Amino acid sequence: MTVTMDMSIGDILKMDGGIEKVLLDHGMHCTQCPVARMESLADACRAHGVDAGALQAKINDYLAKKE
């Protein structure tokens, strides 16, 4: 499975428990916030000043290594 920019943080976190660490390592400390879980990856990154493309690539790299 591949993460896209329009996926919600909640749906991304449901894919694999280890994704939370990837998000936290990139300054996304909102993984437990109910509102943030409904935000898209792109919107959450914009709100936190995080490079969305780089984070998306890191998450997808993490998932690819698990296959």
Short mmCIF file of N, CA and C in Angstrom, two decimals:
data_model
loop_
_atom_site.label_atom_id
_atom_site.label_comp_id
_atom_site.label_asym_id
_atom_site.label_seq_id
_atom_site.Cartn_x
_atom_site.Cartn_y
_atom_site.Cartn_z
N MET A 1 0.84 -1.18 0.00
CA MET A 1 0.00 0.00 0.00
C MET A 1 0.89 1.24 0.00
N THR A 2 0.40 2.27 -0.64
CA THR A 2 1.15 3.52 -0.77
C THR A 2 0.36 4.65 -0.13
N VAL A 3 1.07 5.51 0.58
CA VAL A 3 0.47 6.68 1.21
C VAL A 3 0.42 7.81 0.19
N THR A 4 -0.74 8.47 0.13
CA THR A 4 -0.90 9.63 -0.75
C THR A 4 -1.15 10.87 0.08
N MET A 5 -0.98 12.03 -0.52
CA MET A 5 -1.13 13.30 0.19
C MET A 5 -2.54 13.54 0.70
N ASP A 6 -3.53 12.95 0.04
CA ASP A 6 -4.92 13.20 0.45
C ASP A 6 -5.43 12.24 1.52
N MET A 7 -4.61 11.26 1.90
CA MET A 7 -5.02 10.33 2.96
C MET A 7 -5.01 11.03 4.31
N SER A 8 -5.94 10.64 5.18
CA SER A 8 -5.98 11.24 6.52
C SER A 8 -4.87 10.65 7.39
N ILE A 9 -4.44 11.43 8.35
CA ILE A 9 -3.43 10.95 9.30
C ILE A 9 -3.95 9.70 10.01
N GLY A 10 -5.23 9.69 10.35
CA GLY A 10 -5.82 8.53 11.02
C GLY A 10 -5.73 7.27 10.17
N ASP A 11 -6.05 7.39 8.88
CA ASP A 11 -5.98 6.23 7.99
C ASP A 11 -4.53 5.77 7.81
N ILE A 12 -3.62 6.72 7.74
CA ILE A 12 -2.20 6.37 7.59
C ILE A 12 -1.72 5.62 8.82
N LEU A 13 -2.10 6.09 10.00
CA LEU A 13 -1.68 5.42 11.24
C LEU A 13 -2.26 4.02 11.36
N LYS A 14 -3.43 3.79 10.80
CA LYS A 14 -4.05 2.46 10.85
C LYS A 14 -3.31 1.45 9.98
N MET A 15 -2.53 1.92 9.02
CA MET A 15 -1.82 1.03 8.10
C MET A 15 -0.76 0.20 8.81
N ASP A 16 -0.05 0.83 9.76
CA ASP A 16 1.04 0.15 10.46
C ASP A 16 1.40 0.97 11.69
N GLY A 17 1.54 0.32 12.83
CA GLY A 17 1.84 1.01 14.07
C GLY A 17 3.17 1.76 14.06
N GLY A 18 4.11 1.32 13.25
CA GLY A 18 5.42 1.96 13.20
C GLY A 18 5.43 3.30 12.50
N ILE A 19 4.36 3.62 11.79
CA ILE A 19 4.29 4.90 11.09
C ILE A 19 4.26 6.06 12.08
N GLU A 20 3.72 5.82 13.26
CA GLU A 20 3.68 6.90 14.26
C GLU A 20 5.08 7.41 14.55
N LYS A 21 6.06 6.53 14.66
CA LYS A 21 7.44 6.96 14.93
C LYS A 21 7.98 7.80 13.77
N VAL A 22 7.65 7.41 12.54
CA VAL A 22 8.10 8.19 11.37
C VAL A 22 7.53 9.61 11.46
N LEU A 23 6.25 9.72 11.80
CA LEU A 23 5.62 11.03 11.93
C LEU A 23 6.27 11.83 13.06
N LEU A 24 6.46 11.20 14.20
CA LEU A 24 7.07 11.89 15.35
C LEU A 24 8.48 12.35 15.02
N ASP A 25 9.24 11.53 14.32
CA ASP A 25 10.61 11.89 13.94
C ASP A 25 10.66 13.09 13.01
N HIS A 26 9.55 13.40 12.36
CA HIS A 26 9.49 14.54 11.44
C HIS A 26 8.74 15.73 12.06
N GLY A 27 8.58 15.73 13.37
CA GLY A 27 7.97 16.86 14.04
C GLY A 27 6.46 16.87 14.05
N MET A 28 5.86 15.77 13.66
CA MET A 28 4.40 15.67 13.65
C MET A 28 3.96 15.05 14.98
N HIS A 29 3.85 15.89 15.99
CA HIS A 29 3.55 15.42 17.34
C HIS A 29 2.05 15.41 17.63
N CYS A 30 1.26 15.35 16.59
CA CYS A 30 -0.19 15.42 16.75
C CYS A 30 -0.86 14.08 16.48
N THR A 31 -0.13 13.01 16.60
CA THR A 31 -0.66 11.70 16.20
C THR A 31 -1.82 11.23 17.06
N GLN A 32 -1.96 11.74 18.26
CA GLN A 32 -3.06 11.33 19.14
C GLN A 32 -4.21 12.33 19.17
N CYS A 33 -4.06 13.45 18.49
CA CYS A 33 -5.09 14.49 18.47
C CYS A 33 -6.24 14.05 17.56
N PRO A 34 -7.47 14.01 18.08
CA PRO A 34 -8.61 13.56 17.27
C PRO A 34 -8.82 14.39 16.01
N VAL A 35 -8.61 15.69 16.09
CA VAL A 35 -8.81 16.55 14.92
C VAL A 35 -7.74 16.28 13.87
N ALA A 36 -6.50 16.15 14.31
CA ALA A 36 -5.40 15.92 13.38
C ALA A 36 -5.56 14.59 12.65
N ARG A 37 -6.14 13.61 13.30
CA ARG A 37 -6.33 12.30 12.66
C ARG A 37 -7.26 12.39 11.45
N MET A 38 -8.07 13.45 11.37
CA MET A 38 -8.98 13.62 10.24
C MET A 38 -8.35 14.46 9.13
N GLU A 39 -7.24 15.14 9.43
CA GLU A 39 -6.57 15.98 8.43
C GLU A 39 -5.85 15.12 7.41
N SER A 40 -5.75 15.64 6.20
CA SER A 40 -4.95 14.95 5.19
C SER A 40 -3.47 15.12 5.53
N LEU A 41 -2.65 14.25 4.97
CA LEU A 41 -1.21 14.37 5.17
C LEU A 41 -0.73 15.74 4.71
N ALA A 42 -1.20 16.20 3.56
CA ALA A 42 -0.78 17.50 3.04
C ALA A 42 -1.17 18.63 3.99
N ASP A 43 -2.41 18.62 4.48
CA ASP A 43 -2.86 19.68 5.39
C ASP A 43 -2.12 19.66 6.71
N ALA A 44 -1.89 18.48 7.26
CA ALA A 44 -1.18 18.37 8.53
C ALA A 44 0.26 18.86 8.39
N CYS A 45 0.90 18.51 7.29
CA CYS A 45 2.27 18.96 7.07
C CYS A 45 2.32 20.48 6.92
N ARG A 46 1.38 21.04 6.19
CA ARG A 46 1.32 22.48 6.01
C ARG A 46 1.14 23.17 7.37
N ALA A 47 0.28 22.63 8.22
CA ALA A 47 0.01 23.22 9.53
C ALA A 47 1.23 23.17 10.45
N HIS A 48 2.09 22.17 10.25
CA HIS A 48 3.24 21.99 11.13
C HIS A 48 4.56 22.39 10.48
N GLY A 49 4.51 22.95 9.28
CA GLY A 49 5.71 23.40 8.60
C GLY A 49 6.64 22.26 8.21
N VAL A 50 6.07 21.12 7.87
CA VAL A 50 6.84 19.93 7.51
C VAL A 50 6.78 19.74 5.99
N ASP A 51 7.89 19.35 5.40
CA ASP A 51 7.95 19.07 3.96
C ASP A 51 7.12 17.81 3.68
N ALA A 52 5.96 18.00 3.08
CA ALA A 52 5.02 16.90 2.86
C ALA A 52 5.59 15.83 1.93
N GLY A 53 6.29 16.24 0.89
CA GLY A 53 6.86 15.28 -0.04
C GLY A 53 7.91 14.40 0.61
N ALA A 54 8.75 15.01 1.44
CA ALA A 54 9.79 14.24 2.13
C ALA A 54 9.16 13.27 3.13
N LEU A 55 8.15 13.71 3.85
CA LEU A 55 7.50 12.83 4.83
C LEU A 55 6.76 11.70 4.12
N GLN A 56 6.08 12.01 3.05
CA GLN A 56 5.38 10.97 2.28
C GLN A 56 6.38 9.92 1.80
N ALA A 57 7.52 10.36 1.31
CA ALA A 57 8.55 9.43 0.83
C ALA A 57 9.07 8.55 1.96
N LYS A 58 9.29 9.14 3.14
CA LYS A 58 9.78 8.37 4.29
C LYS A 58 8.76 7.31 4.72
N ILE A 59 7.50 7.68 4.75
CA ILE A 59 6.46 6.72 5.13
C ILE A 59 6.39 5.59 4.10
N ASN A 60 6.42 5.94 2.83
CA ASN A 60 6.34 4.91 1.79
C ASN A 60 7.58 4.03 1.78
N ASP A 61 8.75 4.60 2.07
CA ASP A 61 9.97 3.79 2.19
C ASP A 61 9.83 2.81 3.35
N TYR A 62 9.31 3.30 4.48
CA TYR A 62 9.10 2.44 5.65
C TYR A 62 8.17 1.28 5.29
N LEU A 63 7.07 1.58 4.62
CA LEU A 63 6.11 0.54 4.25
C LEU A 63 6.70 -0.45 3.25
N ALA A 64 7.50 0.04 2.31
CA ALA A 64 8.11 -0.84 1.30
C ALA A 64 9.06 -1.83 1.95
N LYS A 65 9.77 -1.40 2.98
CA LYS A 65 10.71 -2.29 3.67
C LYS A 65 9.98 -3.38 4.45
N LYS A 66 8.71 -3.15 4.78
CA LYS A 66 7.93 -4.12 5.55
C LYS A 66 7.33 -5.20 4.65
N GLU A 67 7.33 -4.97 3.35
CA GLU A 67 6.71 -5.95 2.43
C GLU A 67 7.62 -7.13 2.19
#
